[in-house]
PDB file of C-alpha atoms in Angstrom:
ATOM      1  CA  MET A  17     -69.715-102.203-144.634  1.00 74.00           C
ATOM      2  CA  ASN A  18     -67.691-104.773-146.592  1.00 84.00           C
ATOM      3  CA  ALA A  19     -68.877-108.300-147.402  1.00 82.00           C
ATOM      4  CA  ASP A  20     -67.280-109.890-144.345  1.00 86.00           C
ATOM      5  CA  GLU A  21     -68.724-107.263-142.016  1.00 90.00           C
ATOM      6  CA  THR A  22     -72.140-107.714-143.608  1.00 90.00           C
ATOM      7  CA  ARG A  23     -72.024-111.477-143.026  1.00 90.00           C
ATOM      8  CA  LYS A  24     -71.011-111.029-139.398  1.00 94.00           C
ATOM      9  CA  GLU A  25     -73.706-108.440-138.729  1.00 96.00           C
ATOM     10  CA  LYS A  26     -76.346-110.650-140.347  1.00 96.00           C
ATOM     11  CA  GLN A  27     -75.332-113.587-138.171  1.00 97.00           C
ATOM     12  CA  LYS A  28     -75.391-111.437-135.043  1.00 97.00           C
ATOM     13  CA  ILE A  29     -78.973-110.401-135.802  1.00 97.00           C
ATOM     14  CA  ARG A  30     -79.998-113.997-136.548  1.00 98.00           C
ATOM     15  CA  GLU A  31     -78.575-115.272-133.276  1.00 97.00           C
ATOM     16  CA  GLY A  32     -80.305-112.502-131.357  1.00 98.00           C
ATOM     17  CA  MET A  33     -83.634-113.319-133.013  1.00 98.00           C
ATOM     18  CA  TRP A  34     -83.300-117.061-132.407  1.00 98.00           C
ATOM     19  CA  SER A  35     -82.545-116.395-128.741  1.00 98.00           C
ATOM     20  CA  LEU A  36     -85.499-113.995-128.444  1.00 98.00           C
ATOM     21  CA  LEU A  37     -87.972-116.406-130.007  1.00 98.00           C
ATOM     22  CA  ASP A  38     -86.826-119.253-127.776  1.00 98.00           C
ATOM     23  CA  SER A  39     -86.957-117.128-124.619  1.00 98.00           C
ATOM     24  CA  LYS A  40     -90.455-115.865-125.452  1.00 98.00           C
ATOM     25  CA  LYS A  41     -91.616-119.395-126.302  1.00 98.00           C
ATOM     26  CA  ALA A  42     -92.773-118.069-129.658  1.00 98.00           C
ATOM     27  CA  VAL A  43     -91.640-121.159-131.588  1.00 98.00           C
ATOM     28  CA  LEU A  44     -92.851-124.743-131.766  1.00 96.00           C
ATOM     29  CA  THR A  45     -89.339-126.177-132.166  1.00 96.00           C
ATOM     30  CA  GLU A  46     -85.946-124.766-131.195  1.00 96.00           C
ATOM     31  CA  ALA A  47     -85.300-121.724-133.349  1.00 96.00           C
ATOM     32  CA  ALA A  48     -81.501-121.716-133.620  1.00 96.00           C
ATOM     33  CA  GLY A  49     -80.000-122.434-137.020  1.00 95.00           C
ATOM     34  CA  ARG A  50     -83.224-122.580-138.986  1.00 95.00           C
ATOM     35  CA  ILE A  51     -86.225-120.708-140.318  1.00 97.00           C
ATOM     36  CA  PRO A  52     -88.254-120.499-137.080  1.00 98.00           C
ATOM     37  CA  PHE A  53     -91.367-122.696-136.887  1.00 98.00           C
ATOM     38  CA  PHE A  54     -93.289-119.971-135.136  1.00 98.00           C
ATOM     39  CA  SER A  55     -96.440-120.159-133.041  1.00 98.00           C
ATOM     40  CA  GLY A  56     -99.407-119.027-135.091  1.00 98.00           C
ATOM     41  CA  ALA A  57     -98.055-120.250-138.441  1.00 98.00           C
ATOM     42  CA  ASP A  58    -101.508-121.667-139.250  1.00 98.00           C
ATOM     43  CA  SER A  59    -103.141-118.307-138.540  1.00 98.00           C
ATOM     44  CA  ALA A  60    -100.611-116.500-140.720  1.00 98.00           C
ATOM     45  CA  ALA A  61    -101.355-118.924-143.565  1.00 98.00           C
ATOM     46  CA  LEU A  62    -105.070-118.187-143.256  1.00 98.00           C
ATOM     47  CA  ARG A  63    -104.387-114.458-143.295  1.00 98.00           C
ATOM     48  CA  LEU A  64    -102.237-114.807-146.407  1.00 98.00           C
ATOM     49  CA  ALA A  65    -105.023-116.818-148.057  1.00 98.00           C
ATOM     50  CA  ALA A  66    -107.346-113.819-147.680  1.00 97.00           C
ATOM     51  CA  HIS A  67    -105.003-111.491-149.602  1.00 98.00           C
ATOM     52  CA  PRO A  68    -105.972-110.603-153.210  1.00 98.00           C
ATOM     53  CA  ALA A  69    -102.582-111.747-154.542  1.00 97.00           C
ATOM     54  CA  TRP A  70    -103.173-115.198-153.095  1.00 98.00           C
ATOM     55  CA  LYS A  71    -106.740-115.400-154.359  1.00 98.00           C
ATOM     56  CA  ALA A  72    -105.622-114.501-157.871  1.00 98.00           C
ATOM     57  CA  SER A  73    -102.754-117.026-157.911  1.00 98.00           C
ATOM     58  CA  ARG A  74    -102.814-120.462-159.481  1.00 98.00           C
ATOM     59  CA  VAL A  75     -99.124-121.337-159.213  1.00 98.00           C
ATOM     60  CA  ILE A  76     -97.282-120.932-155.899  1.00 98.00           C
ATOM     61  CA  LYS A  77     -93.551-121.248-155.327  1.00 98.00           C
ATOM     62  CA  ALA A  78     -93.071-122.002-151.621  1.00 97.00           C
ATOM     63  CA  VAL A  79     -90.120-122.874-149.427  1.00 95.00           C
ATOM     64  CA  PRO A  80     -90.017-126.329-147.766  1.00 93.00           C
ATOM     65  CA  ASP A  81     -89.647-125.011-144.195  1.00 95.00           C
ATOM     66  CA  LYS A  82     -92.009-126.167-141.427  1.00 96.00           C
ATOM     67  CA  ALA A  83     -93.086-122.581-140.794  1.00 97.00           C
ATOM     68  CA  GLN A  84     -94.665-122.479-144.269  1.00 98.00           C
ATOM     69  CA  MET A  85     -96.157-125.983-144.208  1.00 97.00           C
ATOM     70  CA  ALA A  86     -99.626-124.545-143.493  1.00 98.00           C
ATOM     71  CA  VAL A  87     -99.228-122.286-146.547  1.00 98.00           C
ATOM     72  CA  ARG A  88     -98.445-125.268-148.767  1.00 97.00           C
ATOM     73  CA  GLU A  89    -101.365-127.229-147.334  1.00 97.00           C
ATOM     74  CA  ARG A  90    -103.753-124.317-147.881  1.00 98.00           C
ATOM     75  CA  ALA A  91    -102.570-123.921-151.481  1.00 98.00           C
ATOM     76  CA  LEU A  92    -103.098-127.606-152.272  1.00 97.00           C
ATOM     77  CA  LYS A  93    -106.538-127.637-150.650  1.00 97.00           C
ATOM     78  CA  GLU A  94    -107.507-124.693-152.849  1.00 98.00           C
ATOM     79  CA  GLY A  95    -106.330-126.481-155.992  1.00 97.00           C
ATOM     80  CA  LYS A  96    -103.213-124.387-156.548  1.00 98.00           C
ATOM     81  CA  ARG A  97    -100.120-125.937-158.083  1.00 98.00           C
ATOM     82  CA  VAL A  98     -97.211-125.836-155.657  1.00 98.00           C
ATOM     83  CA  TYR A  99     -93.511-125.841-156.466  1.00 97.00           C
ATOM     84  CA  MET A 100     -90.804-126.147-153.838  1.00 95.00           C
ATOM     85  CA  ALA A 101     -87.050-126.590-154.035  1.00 94.00           C
ATOM     86  CA  ALA A 102     -85.334-129.930-153.620  1.00 91.00           C
ATOM     87  CA  PRO A 103     -82.945-129.988-150.626  1.00 88.00           C
ATOM     88  CA  LYS A 104     -80.048-127.596-151.274  1.00 90.00           C
ATOM     89  CA  LEU A 105     -81.118-127.498-154.958  1.00 92.00           C
ATOM     90  CA  ALA A 106     -78.747-130.444-155.341  1.00 92.00           C
ATOM     91  CA  ALA A 107     -80.868-132.498-157.779  1.00 92.00           C
ATOM     92  CA  ALA A 108     -80.538-132.397-161.547  1.00 93.00           C
ATOM     93  CA  LYS A 109     -84.197-131.335-161.516  1.00 95.00           C
ATOM     94  CA  PRO A 110     -84.071-128.880-158.609  1.00 94.00           C
ATOM     95  CA  PHE A 111     -87.771-128.304-157.952  1.00 96.00           C
ATOM     96  CA  TYR A 112     -90.635-130.480-156.727  1.00 96.00           C
ATOM     97  CA  PHE A 113     -94.069-130.135-158.328  1.00 97.00           C
ATOM     98  CA  LEU A 114     -97.117-130.942-156.210  1.00 97.00           C
ATOM     99  CA  ASP A 115    -100.163-131.295-158.449  1.00 96.00           C
ATOM    100  CA  PRO A 116    -103.359-131.161-156.356  1.00 95.00           C
ATOM    101  CA  GLU A 117    -105.297-132.926-159.120  1.00 94.00           C
ATOM    102  CA  ALA A 118    -102.939-135.911-159.170  1.00 92.00           C
ATOM    103  CA  LEU A 119    -102.167-136.403-155.475  1.00 92.00           C
ATOM    104  CA  THR A 120    -103.045-139.778-154.003  1.00 92.00           C
ATOM    105  CA  ILE A 121    -102.521-138.524-150.439  1.00 94.00           C
ATOM    106  CA  SER A 122    -104.121-135.718-148.466  1.00 95.00           C
ATOM    107  CA  ALA A 123    -103.045-132.087-148.826  1.00 95.00           C
ATOM    108  CA  SER A 124    -101.782-132.072-145.251  1.00 94.00           C
ATOM    109  CA  GLU A 125     -99.571-135.095-145.934  1.00 95.00           C
ATOM    110  CA  ALA A 126     -98.289-133.721-149.240  1.00 95.00           C
ATOM    111  CA  ALA A 127     -97.431-130.380-147.616  1.00 95.00           C
ATOM    112  CA  ASP A 128     -94.892-132.066-145.340  1.00 94.00           C
ATOM    113  CA  ARG A 129     -91.471-131.686-146.956  1.00 89.00           C
ATOM    114  CA  ARG A 130     -90.466-135.276-146.234  1.00 89.00           C
ATOM    115  CA  THR A 131     -93.601-136.687-147.836  1.00 91.00           C
ATOM    116  CA  ALA A 132     -93.402-134.227-150.712  1.00 86.00           C
ATOM    117  CA  ALA A 133     -90.025-135.636-151.664  1.00 83.00           C
ATOM    118  CA  GLN A 134     -91.689-139.027-152.213  1.00 88.00           C
ATOM    119  CA  TYR A 135     -94.849-137.945-154.025  1.00 90.00           C
ATOM    120  CA  ALA A 136     -93.875-134.782-155.907  1.00 94.00           C
ATOM    121  CA  ILE A 137     -92.749-134.714-159.522  1.00 95.00           C
ATOM    122  CA  PRO A 138     -89.138-133.523-159.949  1.00 95.00           C
ATOM    123  CA  VAL A 139     -88.962-130.745-162.545  1.00 97.00           C
ATOM    124  CA  ASP A 140     -86.355-128.495-164.106  1.00 96.00           C
ATOM    125  CA  LEU A 141     -86.843-124.801-164.762  1.00 95.00           C
ATOM    126  CA  ASP A 142     -87.849-125.357-168.380  1.00 95.00           C
ATOM    127  CA  GLU A 143     -90.693-127.613-167.189  1.00 96.00           C
ATOM    128  CA  MET A 144     -92.204-125.011-164.855  1.00 97.00           C
ATOM    129  CA  PRO A 145     -94.958-122.513-165.671  1.00 97.00           C
ATOM    130  CA  PRO A 146     -94.767-118.828-164.698  1.00 97.00           C
ATOM    131  CA  VAL A 147     -95.158-118.359-160.950  1.00 98.00           C
ATOM    132  CA  ASP A 148     -97.981-116.188-159.601  1.00 98.00           C
ATOM    133  CA  LEU A 149     -96.798-115.799-155.994  1.00 98.00           C
ATOM    134  CA  VAL A 150     -93.607-116.622-154.084  1.00 98.00           C
ATOM    135  CA  VAL A 151     -93.748-117.499-150.379  1.00 98.00           C
ATOM    136  CA  CYS A 152     -90.501-117.549-148.426  1.00 97.00           C
ATOM    137  CA  GLY A 153     -89.446-117.998-144.825  1.00 97.00           C
ATOM    138  CA  SER A 154     -87.435-115.494-142.808  1.00 98.00           C
ATOM    139  CA  VAL A 155     -85.494-115.247-139.581  1.00 98.00           C
ATOM    140  CA  ALA A 156     -85.982-111.485-139.367  1.00 98.00           C
ATOM    141  CA  VAL A 157     -87.634-108.885-141.587  1.00 98.00           C
ATOM    142  CA  ASN A 158     -88.374-105.168-141.451  1.00 98.00           C
ATOM    143  CA  SER A 159     -91.278-103.128-142.782  1.00 97.00           C
ATOM    144  CA  ARG A 160     -89.227-102.023-145.817  1.00 97.00           C
ATOM    145  CA  GLY A 161     -89.092-105.645-146.940  1.00 98.00           C
ATOM    146  CA  ALA A 162     -85.449-106.365-146.115  1.00 97.00           C
ATOM    147  CA  ARG A 163     -85.114-109.881-144.717  1.00 97.00           C
ATOM    148  CA  LEU A 164     -82.631-112.343-143.323  1.00 97.00           C
ATOM    149  CA  GLY A 165     -82.848-116.054-143.990  1.00 96.00           C
ATOM    150  CA  LYS A 166     -80.969-118.641-142.003  1.00 94.00           C
ATOM    151  CA  GLY A 167     -77.743-117.872-143.850  1.00 88.00           C
ATOM    152  CA  ALA A 168     -77.413-120.716-146.348  1.00 86.00           C
ATOM    153  CA  GLY A 169     -78.314-118.544-149.343  1.00 87.00           C
ATOM    154  CA  TYR A 170     -80.565-121.028-151.130  1.00 91.00           C
ATOM    155  CA  ALA A 171     -83.690-118.843-151.088  1.00 93.00           C
ATOM    156  CA  ASP A 172     -81.808-116.083-152.922  1.00 93.00           C
ATOM    157  CA  ILE A 173     -80.579-118.587-155.515  1.00 94.00           C
ATOM    158  CA  GLU A 174     -84.085-120.008-156.034  1.00 95.00           C
ATOM    159  CA  VAL A 175     -85.536-116.572-156.726  1.00 95.00           C
ATOM    160  CA  ALA A 176     -82.607-115.663-158.980  1.00 93.00           C
ATOM    161  CA  LEU A 177     -82.976-118.870-161.013  1.00 95.00           C
ATOM    162  CA  LEU A 178     -86.703-118.286-161.464  1.00 95.00           C
ATOM    163  CA  GLN A 179     -86.082-114.703-162.564  1.00 93.00           C
ATOM    164  CA  GLU A 180     -83.415-115.701-165.073  1.00 92.00           C
ATOM    165  CA  ALA A 181     -85.787-118.328-166.463  1.00 93.00           C
ATOM    166  CA  GLY A 182     -88.496-115.703-166.914  1.00 94.00           C
ATOM    167  CA  LEU A 183     -90.807-117.423-164.422  1.00 96.00           C
ATOM    168  CA  ILE A 184     -91.137-114.433-162.074  1.00 95.00           C
ATOM    169  CA  GLY A 185     -92.299-111.184-163.609  1.00 89.00           C
ATOM    170  CA  PRO A 186     -91.907-107.725-162.053  1.00 88.00           C
ATOM    171  CA  ASP A 187     -95.492-107.799-160.787  1.00 93.00           C
ATOM    172  CA  VAL A 188     -95.167-111.115-158.965  1.00 97.00           C
ATOM    173  CA  LEU A 189     -95.205-110.559-155.205  1.00 98.00           C
ATOM    174  CA  ILE A 190     -92.887-112.231-152.711  1.00 98.00           C
ATOM    175  CA  ALA A 191     -94.482-112.882-149.319  1.00 98.00           C
ATOM    176  CA  THR A 192     -93.086-114.123-146.027  1.00 98.00           C
ATOM    177  CA  THR A 193     -94.980-115.512-143.042  1.00 98.00           C
ATOM    178  CA  VAL A 194     -93.423-114.779-139.645  1.00 98.00           C
ATOM    179  CA  HIS A 195     -94.162-114.220-135.973  1.00 98.00           C
ATOM    180  CA  GLU A 196     -94.723-110.615-134.871  1.00 98.00           C
ATOM    181  CA  LEU A 197     -91.437-110.708-132.952  1.00 98.00           C
ATOM    182  CA  GLN A 198     -89.582-111.387-136.199  1.00 98.00           C
ATOM    183  CA  VAL A 199     -90.613-108.000-137.613  1.00 98.00           C
ATOM    184  CA  ILE A 200     -87.977-105.601-136.332  1.00 97.00           C
ATOM    185  CA  ASP A 201     -87.809-101.814-136.482  1.00 95.00           C
ATOM    186  CA  ARG A 202     -84.258-101.339-137.727  1.00 93.00           C
ATOM    187  CA  GLU A 203     -82.228-101.422-140.895  1.00 94.00           C
ATOM    188  CA  LEU A 204     -81.002-104.866-141.920  1.00 96.00           C
ATOM    189  CA  PRO A 205     -77.678-105.412-143.686  1.00 94.00           C
ATOM    190  CA  GLU A 206     -78.128-106.419-147.306  1.00 94.00           C
ATOM    191  CA  ALA A 207     -75.844-107.845-149.970  1.00 90.00           C
ATOM    192  CA  ALA A 208     -76.268-107.369-153.709  1.00 89.00           C
ATOM    193  CA  HIS A 209     -77.859-110.818-154.122  1.00 90.00           C
ATOM    194  CA  ASP A 210     -80.482-110.347-151.371  1.00 92.00           C
ATOM    195  CA  PHE A 211     -84.091-109.941-152.443  1.00 95.00           C
ATOM    196  CA  ARG A 212     -86.726-108.054-150.486  1.00 97.00           C
ATOM    197  CA  VAL A 213     -90.275-109.149-149.786  1.00 98.00           C
ATOM    198  CA  ASP A 214     -93.463-107.330-150.776  1.00 98.00           C
ATOM    199  CA  LEU A 215     -95.776-108.757-148.112  1.00 98.00           C
ATOM    200  CA  ILE A 216     -95.130-109.625-144.478  1.00 98.00           C
ATOM    201  CA  ILE A 217     -97.852-111.772-142.949  1.00 98.00           C
ATOM    202  CA  THR A 218     -98.058-112.431-139.219  1.00 98.00           C
ATOM    203  CA  PRO A 219    -100.846-114.141-137.269  1.00 98.00           C
ATOM    204  CA  ASP A 220    -102.183-110.671-136.420  1.00 96.00           C
ATOM    205  CA  GLY A 221    -101.729-108.605-139.562  1.00 97.00           C
ATOM    206  CA  ILE A 222    -100.276-107.861-142.992  1.00 97.00           C
ATOM    207  CA  ILE A 223     -97.576-105.331-143.812  1.00 98.00           C
ATOM    208  CA  GLU A 224     -97.426-104.087-147.403  1.00 97.00           C
ATOM    209  CA  CYS A 225     -93.789-103.164-148.099  1.00 97.00           C
ATOM    210  CA  PRO A 226     -92.779-100.243-150.348  1.00 96.00           C
ATOM    211  CA  PRO A 227     -91.709-100.866-153.958  1.00 91.00           C
ATOM    212  CA  HIS A 228     -88.098-101.869-154.476  1.00 90.00           C
ATOM    213  CA  GLU A 229     -85.786-103.169-157.157  1.00 87.00           C
ATOM    214  CA  ARG A 230     -84.853-106.852-157.136  1.00 86.00           C
ATOM    215  CA  PRO A 231     -81.597-108.482-158.196  1.00 84.00           C
ATOM    216  CA  ARG A 232     -82.044-109.414-161.850  1.00 82.00           C
ATOM    217  CA  GLY A 233     -80.607-112.901-161.615  1.00 85.00           C
ATOM    218  CA  ILE A 234     -77.612-114.868-160.414  1.00 90.00           C
ATOM    219  CA  ILE A 235     -74.788-112.706-159.037  1.00 90.00           C
ATOM    220  CA  TRP A 236     -71.888-115.045-159.614  1.00 90.00           C
ATOM    221  CA  ASP A 237     -69.399-113.108-157.504  1.00 88.00           C
ATOM    222  CA  SER A 238     -71.503-113.882-154.432  1.00 87.00           C
ATOM    223  CA  LEU A 239     -71.166-117.662-154.912  1.00 90.00           C
ATOM    224  CA  ASN A 240     -68.198-119.820-154.017  1.00 88.00           C
ATOM    225  CA  PRO A 241     -67.044-122.615-156.372  1.00 90.00           C
ATOM    226  CA  GLU A 242     -68.212-125.354-154.001  1.00 91.00           C
ATOM    227  CA  MET A 243     -71.798-124.042-153.978  1.00 90.00           C
ATOM    228  CA  ILE A 244     -71.840-123.695-157.763  1.00 91.00           C
ATOM    229  CA  ALA A 245     -70.527-127.241-158.188  1.00 92.00           C
ATOM    230  CA  GLY A 246     -73.140-128.606-155.767  1.00 93.00           C
ATOM    231  CA  ILE A 247     -76.109-127.096-157.606  1.00 92.00           C
ATOM    232  CA  PRO A 248     -76.460-128.535-161.135  1.00 92.00           C
ATOM    233  CA  ALA A 249     -78.731-125.683-162.237  1.00 91.00           C
ATOM    234  CA  LEU A 250     -75.887-123.282-161.444  1.00 90.00           C
ATOM    235  CA  ALA A 251     -73.043-125.451-162.701  1.00 91.00           C
ATOM    236  CA  ASN A 252     -74.755-125.897-166.072  1.00 88.00           C
ATOM    237  CA  ARG A 253     -75.267-122.154-166.466  1.00 84.00           C
ATOM    238  CA  ARG A 254     -71.718-121.368-165.393  1.00 78.00           C
ATOM    239  CA  SER A 255     -70.267-123.745-167.972  1.00 64.00           C
TER     240      SER A 255
END
C-alpha cells in the first residue's frame, strides 16, 4: 500500500468510526472530524489512574482533546505536572505547563484546554523535564497498539519532538483512553511516522499492548513544507 492509499484507507476507517459512534450515541458531542468525546471518559480516566504506570508518574504529557480532559483534571488533582501542546504546535514555545502547585484556579478549570491557554506557562522543549507517561487520544485503535488520530498528524509530531529531545525514554508508556467501540479487531494502516500505544483504557477495562518499536524522531519526508513552516519547533530544526 503506497502513501496515498494508506491515507485514503485511514480516512475511510475514521469516517466509519465517527458514523458508528454517532449512531450508537456513544459520544457527548458530534464525533466527525475530531478525537471523539466519548461517553464514559470520566470512568476511563479513573481506570487509568489505578494503573501502576500512572501511580508512578509525576510528569504527564497529555493531549488537549475533550476526551482526555478528565485525565488532565485527575493528574492535577493528584499533584502531577501536566504538559500539553499549544494549538497546532504553532507557538514559539509549543507546550503548555500546568503546575498544580502554582494554579490559582481549580483543577477542573485548568484541565479545560481553553482555560489552560490562559493560565499555563508556555515552555519550549529545553525547559521541560523528562516525561513519565504520555496520554493521547484516538479515533480508532486495535489491541496491537496501532491507532488512528483525526488525521492532522500533530500527535505524531509531538511524540517525535519529545523523543528527539530525550524527554521520552524507551520505558515510558503511551496510553490512550477510548470508548469500547473504538477498539477494533482488524489491522490498521500505518505510516513510518505513526507511533503505537502501550495501554488502551476504556470505561470497562485495560488492554496491555505487545511490545513494539517506535519511530525514533521526526521523519522529515512525511511532512510537507507548509506544516514545517507553521511549527517553529520543526522549522528551527530543519534550518
